[in-house]
């Protein structure tokens, strides 16, 4: 029988001394891990997972912890696997617009690394965590409109499976990504299918110039007409965002990027497209790319068909009126994803009523409602993910890659 002392000794050996007993400060959604480990390389992660696999221990991976509260609370937790020491910039092939980076490198640091070459990883999420966390949660921001989701920017990865076996997926050049790609499978899996230790990403040039064009939107129907005009226009825009605070005035903003000589004329064209009252800004509006609401607010991720912006806003208004909870809406209506913040710190029953109300209306807009930010007690009471399609297939994938349910059990959809 393996004793607690033996297990800590094995974890200490696996991490070259970076293993300790967990404390209340390490708790994830109220679950205190038995151990906290911080390996320095892929081999160390593999050794930790082999131990966990052999002993039937549950492991939750984390980077900087900015998104550790997303997803459903884990069903059990023995080892908190911190990946912050895997923070090397392994390679930056500027000529190929490709970088290989440790999963624990902070996104801000990576962008700083790339800036000297006039390049960047074209994601702009509201929260600046690690590259591994970015990929594991598929988090992105306004520039998804032109650069695509995170999975389109990941071209390869080094992954440690739940049994400790190291696997390599994809490649270091864009043309190698054809066929089945494990790195894309892991994108957005919340650490339930494998642990990313290294990621190869495609890069984009930093634009020479940017302008934002902002216009007040008087009605939901007007918002729909503007968004439809933007997404179907020949004028390429980098982002299309809507801001509508509860009880406040809505604004639509688009971002124009490009060479300095061309941006002013394109911004003029955007002003003409958005119509009366539209104005150009040299800087992004204060709300651009930020989470709505305040720290501690309950936030929902709501997806929708791009052509259903008006129905989405109508549904939000109806649910707000029925529940008495003011709802802020902000997000990327140009790609069909917004955040809804519940103002006023409503109690659990009111949160449940808002979520249920929006989910009942979600078929009207062709989308889903996911609880993103909420306290652990509220997230335990709710189905954080809600109904999703393809759940049987997703469960079979989990059973194939992690039959012992070592990795973050219960955090993903359907209790995966």
XYZ file of C-alpha atoms in Angstrom:
416
model
C 0.000 0.000 0.000
C 1.362 3.385 -0.983
C 1.466 5.766 1.944
C 0.944 9.506 1.833
C 4.615 9.969 2.613
C 5.575 7.695 -0.275
C 3.343 9.609 -2.681
C 4.745 12.971 -1.666
C 8.225 11.538 -2.093
C 7.395 10.359 -5.626
C 5.898 13.735 -6.527
C 8.923 15.503 -5.063
C 11.245 13.360 -7.166
C 9.131 13.992 -10.279
C 9.329 17.747 -9.851
C 12.893 18.074 -8.607
C 11.700 19.175 -5.214
C 8.727 21.333 -6.227
C 5.987 19.404 -4.467
C 4.263 20.207 -1.214
C 1.097 19.551 0.704
C -1.901 21.650 -0.322
C -3.400 24.386 1.820
C -6.734 26.155 1.901
C -5.186 28.861 -0.292
C -4.736 26.267 -3.037
C -8.387 25.217 -3.028
C -10.237 24.966 -6.333
C -13.943 25.640 -5.933
C -13.679 24.735 -2.264
C -11.718 21.535 -2.826
C -8.350 21.563 -1.115
C -5.750 19.542 -3.042
C -3.691 17.019 -1.130
C -0.583 18.127 -2.995
C 0.567 21.018 -5.143
C 3.299 20.306 -7.684
C 5.235 22.575 -10.048
C 7.283 20.575 -12.552
C 9.826 22.411 -14.668
C 9.541 20.447 -17.895
C 7.470 17.975 -19.891
C 9.260 15.010 -18.335
C 8.286 16.225 -14.878
C 4.634 16.596 -15.901
C 4.741 13.081 -17.333
C 6.165 11.684 -14.086
C 3.437 13.399 -12.055
C 0.712 12.004 -14.306
C 2.190 8.506 -14.221
C 2.005 8.629 -10.435
C -1.540 9.946 -10.530
C -2.549 7.287 -13.055
C -0.997 4.470 -11.012
C -2.601 5.644 -7.756
C -5.979 6.791 -9.120
C -5.418 10.414 -8.138
C -7.332 13.320 -9.665
C -5.246 16.112 -11.205
C -6.325 19.652 -12.089
C -3.810 21.544 -14.254
C -3.482 25.316 -13.952
C -1.333 28.105 -15.337
C -1.671 31.497 -13.666
C -5.119 30.638 -12.280
C -7.050 33.429 -14.054
C -9.576 30.916 -15.412
C -9.356 28.258 -12.712
C -12.887 29.112 -11.634
C -14.366 28.491 -15.085
C -16.205 25.286 -15.896
C -17.954 23.035 -13.430
C -16.278 22.438 -10.066
C -14.076 19.336 -10.194
C -15.643 16.227 -8.672
C -12.430 15.423 -6.823
C -8.968 16.891 -6.508
C -5.771 15.300 -5.260
C -3.023 17.129 -7.169
C -3.005 20.745 -8.316
C -0.584 20.711 -11.244
C 0.941 24.157 -11.685
C 2.507 24.759 -15.087
C 3.937 28.222 -14.535
C 7.544 26.994 -14.644
C 7.100 25.769 -18.213
C 7.407 29.330 -19.434
C 10.175 29.262 -22.027
C 9.939 30.805 -25.447
C 11.316 27.726 -27.173
C 11.522 29.106 -30.694
C 10.436 32.155 -32.647
C 10.730 31.581 -36.363
C 9.880 35.144 -37.363
C 10.311 34.454 -41.055
C 7.757 31.656 -40.875
C 5.400 33.580 -38.537
C 5.541 30.711 -36.037
C 6.451 30.504 -32.344
C 6.859 27.524 -30.027
C 6.249 28.376 -26.396
C 5.928 26.658 -23.039
C 2.330 26.346 -21.895
C 3.092 28.266 -18.710
C 4.371 31.409 -20.438
C 2.146 34.359 -19.761
C 0.424 35.757 -22.805
C 1.630 39.292 -22.081
C 5.223 38.062 -21.913
C 4.842 36.219 -25.198
C 3.413 39.298 -26.903
C 6.398 41.242 -25.595
C 8.755 38.619 -27.005
C 7.167 38.886 -30.422
C 6.855 42.649 -30.579
C 10.494 43.231 -31.515
C 9.772 41.410 -34.767
C 6.549 43.351 -35.305
C 4.444 40.234 -34.710
C 1.833 39.025 -32.253
C -0.366 36.072 -31.379
C -3.665 37.412 -32.666
C -5.858 36.842 -29.648
C -7.011 39.521 -27.257
C -8.913 37.877 -24.406
C -10.143 39.987 -21.529
C -7.942 38.085 -19.055
C -4.221 37.752 -19.569
C -3.335 34.305 -18.324
C -0.907 31.776 -19.755
C -0.725 30.435 -23.275
C -1.732 26.971 -22.052
C -4.753 28.387 -20.256
C -5.699 30.344 -23.343
C -5.698 27.165 -25.428
C -7.326 24.940 -22.785
C -10.271 27.346 -22.446
C -10.322 28.527 -26.095
C -10.593 32.057 -24.790
C -10.320 34.870 -27.290
C -11.473 38.424 -27.903
C -12.619 40.901 -30.559
C -10.019 40.047 -33.207
C -11.497 36.596 -33.633
C -13.609 38.203 -36.360
C -10.681 38.335 -38.755
C -8.061 35.994 -37.266
C -10.350 33.148 -36.262
C -10.727 31.230 -32.992
C -7.824 29.945 -30.913
C -7.945 26.500 -32.500
C -7.098 28.070 -35.880
C -3.958 29.636 -34.409
C -2.621 26.438 -32.812
C -0.604 24.390 -35.278
C 1.017 21.917 -32.929
C 1.435 20.898 -29.317
C 3.286 18.668 -26.914
C 0.761 16.909 -24.724
C 1.083 14.600 -21.747
C -1.682 12.023 -21.654
C -3.445 11.000 -18.476
C -1.258 7.894 -18.235
C 1.927 9.966 -18.433
C 2.773 9.204 -22.052
C 4.116 12.201 -23.981
C 2.531 12.832 -27.373
C 3.293 15.339 -30.105
C 0.578 16.683 -32.375
C 0.636 18.886 -35.448
C 3.900 20.545 -36.354
C 5.922 23.739 -36.355
C 4.859 24.919 -39.787
C 1.373 25.824 -40.898
C 1.268 23.381 -43.816
C 1.672 20.380 -41.481
C -1.718 20.728 -39.840
C -3.737 18.590 -42.277
C -5.541 15.573 -40.884
C -6.611 14.635 -37.375
C -5.043 17.074 -34.949
C -4.855 16.272 -31.219
C -3.866 19.854 -30.407
C -7.162 21.117 -31.797
C -9.044 18.418 -29.894
C -7.522 19.676 -26.666
C -8.344 23.307 -27.456
C -11.254 24.208 -25.210
C -11.233 20.875 -23.347
C -10.481 22.513 -19.974
C -7.649 20.132 -19.190
C -9.836 17.035 -19.236
C -8.157 15.206 -22.138
C -4.451 15.883 -21.651
C -1.992 18.413 -20.267
C -0.459 20.854 -22.733
C 3.199 21.528 -22.017
C 4.290 23.217 -25.235
C 2.310 24.923 -27.991
C 3.245 25.943 -31.541
C 1.222 28.906 -32.777
C 0.937 30.857 -35.979
C 1.601 34.574 -35.733
C 0.430 37.712 -37.508
C 2.119 41.053 -38.178
C 1.254 43.850 -35.771
C -0.795 46.338 -37.815
C 0.886 49.640 -38.631
C -2.196 51.598 -37.677
C -5.610 51.112 -36.092
C -8.783 53.139 -35.841
C -12.065 52.453 -34.078
C -15.412 53.644 -35.406
C -18.164 53.918 -32.797
C -21.850 54.601 -33.220
C -24.806 54.765 -30.846
C -27.385 52.075 -31.465
C -30.972 53.132 -30.661
C -32.669 49.729 -30.954
C -32.109 46.001 -31.187
C -33.323 46.000 -34.788
C -30.827 48.735 -35.652
C -28.063 46.705 -34.027
C -28.958 43.725 -36.200
C -28.958 45.812 -39.372
C -25.557 47.315 -38.583
C -23.973 43.982 -37.714
C -25.327 42.405 -40.868
C -23.930 45.301 -42.865
C -20.497 44.913 -41.275
C -20.121 41.160 -41.692
C -21.330 41.193 -45.292
C -19.335 44.226 -46.391
C -16.181 44.293 -48.498
C -14.554 46.518 -45.895
C -12.461 44.110 -43.819
C -12.790 44.878 -40.107
C -10.750 43.315 -37.334
C -13.489 43.325 -34.717
C -17.159 44.182 -34.322
C -18.257 44.659 -30.709
C -21.471 45.665 -28.990
C -21.731 47.349 -25.611
C -25.154 47.612 -23.991
C -25.189 48.308 -20.241
C -28.427 47.553 -18.417
C -30.652 50.592 -18.751
C -27.976 52.458 -20.696
C -27.245 53.470 -24.266
C -25.947 50.797 -26.621
C -22.908 51.305 -28.808
C -21.485 49.343 -31.701
C -17.775 49.675 -32.485
C -15.624 48.274 -35.254
C -11.843 48.175 -35.493
C -9.942 48.915 -38.673
C -6.328 47.694 -38.920
C -3.837 47.972 -41.745
C -1.020 49.986 -43.247
C -0.908 53.581 -42.089
C -1.584 55.028 -45.514
C -4.790 53.036 -46.002
C -6.444 53.021 -42.589
C -7.904 56.587 -42.625
C -9.784 56.018 -45.881
C -11.091 52.672 -44.661
C -12.187 54.254 -41.395
C -14.014 56.952 -43.382
C -15.783 54.205 -45.272
C -16.740 52.547 -41.984
C -18.166 55.837 -40.710
C -20.295 56.074 -43.829
C -21.406 52.467 -43.455
C -22.441 52.828 -39.809
C -24.345 56.010 -40.540
C -25.372 59.110 -38.623
C -23.480 59.828 -35.435
C -20.603 57.451 -36.134
C -17.202 58.805 -35.157
C -13.597 57.739 -35.480
C -11.381 57.130 -32.457
C -7.606 56.802 -32.391
C -7.878 54.617 -29.280
C -10.230 51.801 -28.423
C -13.327 52.758 -26.413
C -12.834 52.052 -22.720
C -15.063 48.979 -22.768
C -13.433 47.340 -25.828
C -12.231 43.810 -25.097
C -13.100 43.945 -21.385
C -15.433 41.803 -19.339
C -18.781 43.472 -18.618
C -19.808 44.130 -15.038
C -17.502 44.215 -12.046
C -15.189 41.720 -10.395
C -17.307 39.236 -8.495
C -20.317 39.561 -10.788
C -21.896 36.474 -12.286
C -21.085 36.369 -15.997
C -22.534 34.183 -18.722
C -21.097 33.337 -22.115
C -23.944 33.455 -24.612
C -23.542 32.375 -28.226
C -25.953 33.300 -30.993
C -26.421 33.303 -34.737
C -24.981 36.516 -36.111
C -28.292 37.371 -37.747
C -30.111 36.991 -34.405
C -28.638 39.930 -32.514
C -32.044 41.583 -32.247
C -33.695 38.430 -30.885
C -30.837 37.969 -28.429
C -31.241 41.485 -27.044
C -35.008 41.041 -26.846
C -34.547 37.805 -24.898
C -32.129 39.495 -22.507
C -34.618 42.325 -21.936
C -37.478 39.915 -21.285
C -35.485 37.792 -18.833
C -34.201 40.883 -17.040
C -37.742 42.180 -16.619
C -39.076 38.797 -15.446
C -36.317 38.236 -12.886
C -35.657 41.815 -11.814
C -31.936 41.365 -12.481
C -30.227 44.112 -14.553
C -28.195 42.519 -17.337
C -25.192 44.071 -19.092
C -24.386 42.789 -22.584
C -20.980 43.142 -24.182
C -19.136 41.163 -26.753
C -18.329 40.031 -30.232
C -21.639 40.156 -32.059
C -19.698 39.924 -35.310
C -18.819 36.308 -34.498
C -21.843 35.448 -32.346
C -20.437 35.463 -28.814
C -21.269 37.895 -26.016
C -20.903 38.078 -22.257
C -23.888 38.855 -20.068
C -23.158 40.192 -16.580
C -25.727 40.004 -13.787
C -25.628 43.260 -11.865
C -26.394 43.767 -8.189
C -25.050 40.464 -6.840
C -28.361 38.575 -7.102
C -28.928 35.550 -4.876
C -28.602 31.994 -6.141
C -32.289 31.651 -6.944
C -32.204 34.772 -9.121
C -29.078 33.564 -10.931
C -30.755 30.243 -11.631
C -33.852 32.070 -12.908
C -31.776 34.197 -15.317
C -29.843 31.203 -16.642
C -32.985 29.113 -17.070
C -34.768 32.006 -18.751
C -31.995 32.623 -21.262
C -31.633 28.910 -21.983
C -35.341 28.641 -22.733
C -34.921 31.440 -25.261
C -31.628 30.170 -26.723
C -33.287 28.153 -29.548
C -34.652 31.458 -30.874
C -31.120 32.740 -31.381
C -29.451 29.439 -32.270
C -26.996 29.524 -29.400
C -26.052 28.328 -25.951
C -25.687 29.747 -22.453
C -22.671 28.832 -20.315
C -22.108 30.049 -16.772
C -18.584 31.426 -16.800
C -18.080 33.413 -13.585
C -19.992 32.547 -10.425
C -19.132 31.496 -6.923
C -18.570 27.756 -6.385
C -21.864 27.243 -4.545
C -23.848 28.725 -7.411
C -21.919 26.743 -10.006
C -22.550 23.538 -8.064
C -26.271 24.259 -8.086
C -26.390 24.920 -11.826
C -25.503 22.888 -14.872
C -22.708 25.261 -15.843
C -22.509 24.091 -19.437
C -26.155 23.462 -20.223
C -27.364 21.272 -23.070
C -24.788 20.558 -25.788
C -24.810 18.445 -28.912
C -22.498 15.498 -29.546
C -22.173 14.605 -25.878
C -21.990 10.848 -26.500
C -19.043 11.321 -28.853
C -17.313 13.617 -26.381
C -17.721 11.030 -23.624
C -16.236 8.331 -25.850
C -13.227 10.552 -26.522
C -12.791 11.087 -22.781
C -13.096 7.359 -22.115
C -10.451 6.654 -24.754
C -7.935 9.269 -23.606
C -8.564 9.193 -19.852
C -10.466 6.048 -18.837
C -9.425 6.435 -15.206
C -10.787 9.993 -15.050
C -7.508 11.355 -13.760
C -7.723 14.744 -15.462
C -10.028 17.381 -13.986
C -12.955 14.980 -13.531
C -16.317 16.667 -13.852
C -15.157 20.073 -15.071
C -16.309 19.778 -18.676
C -19.707 19.328 -20.306
C -21.904 16.472 -19.171
C -19.662 15.757 -16.183
C -16.686 14.830 -18.382
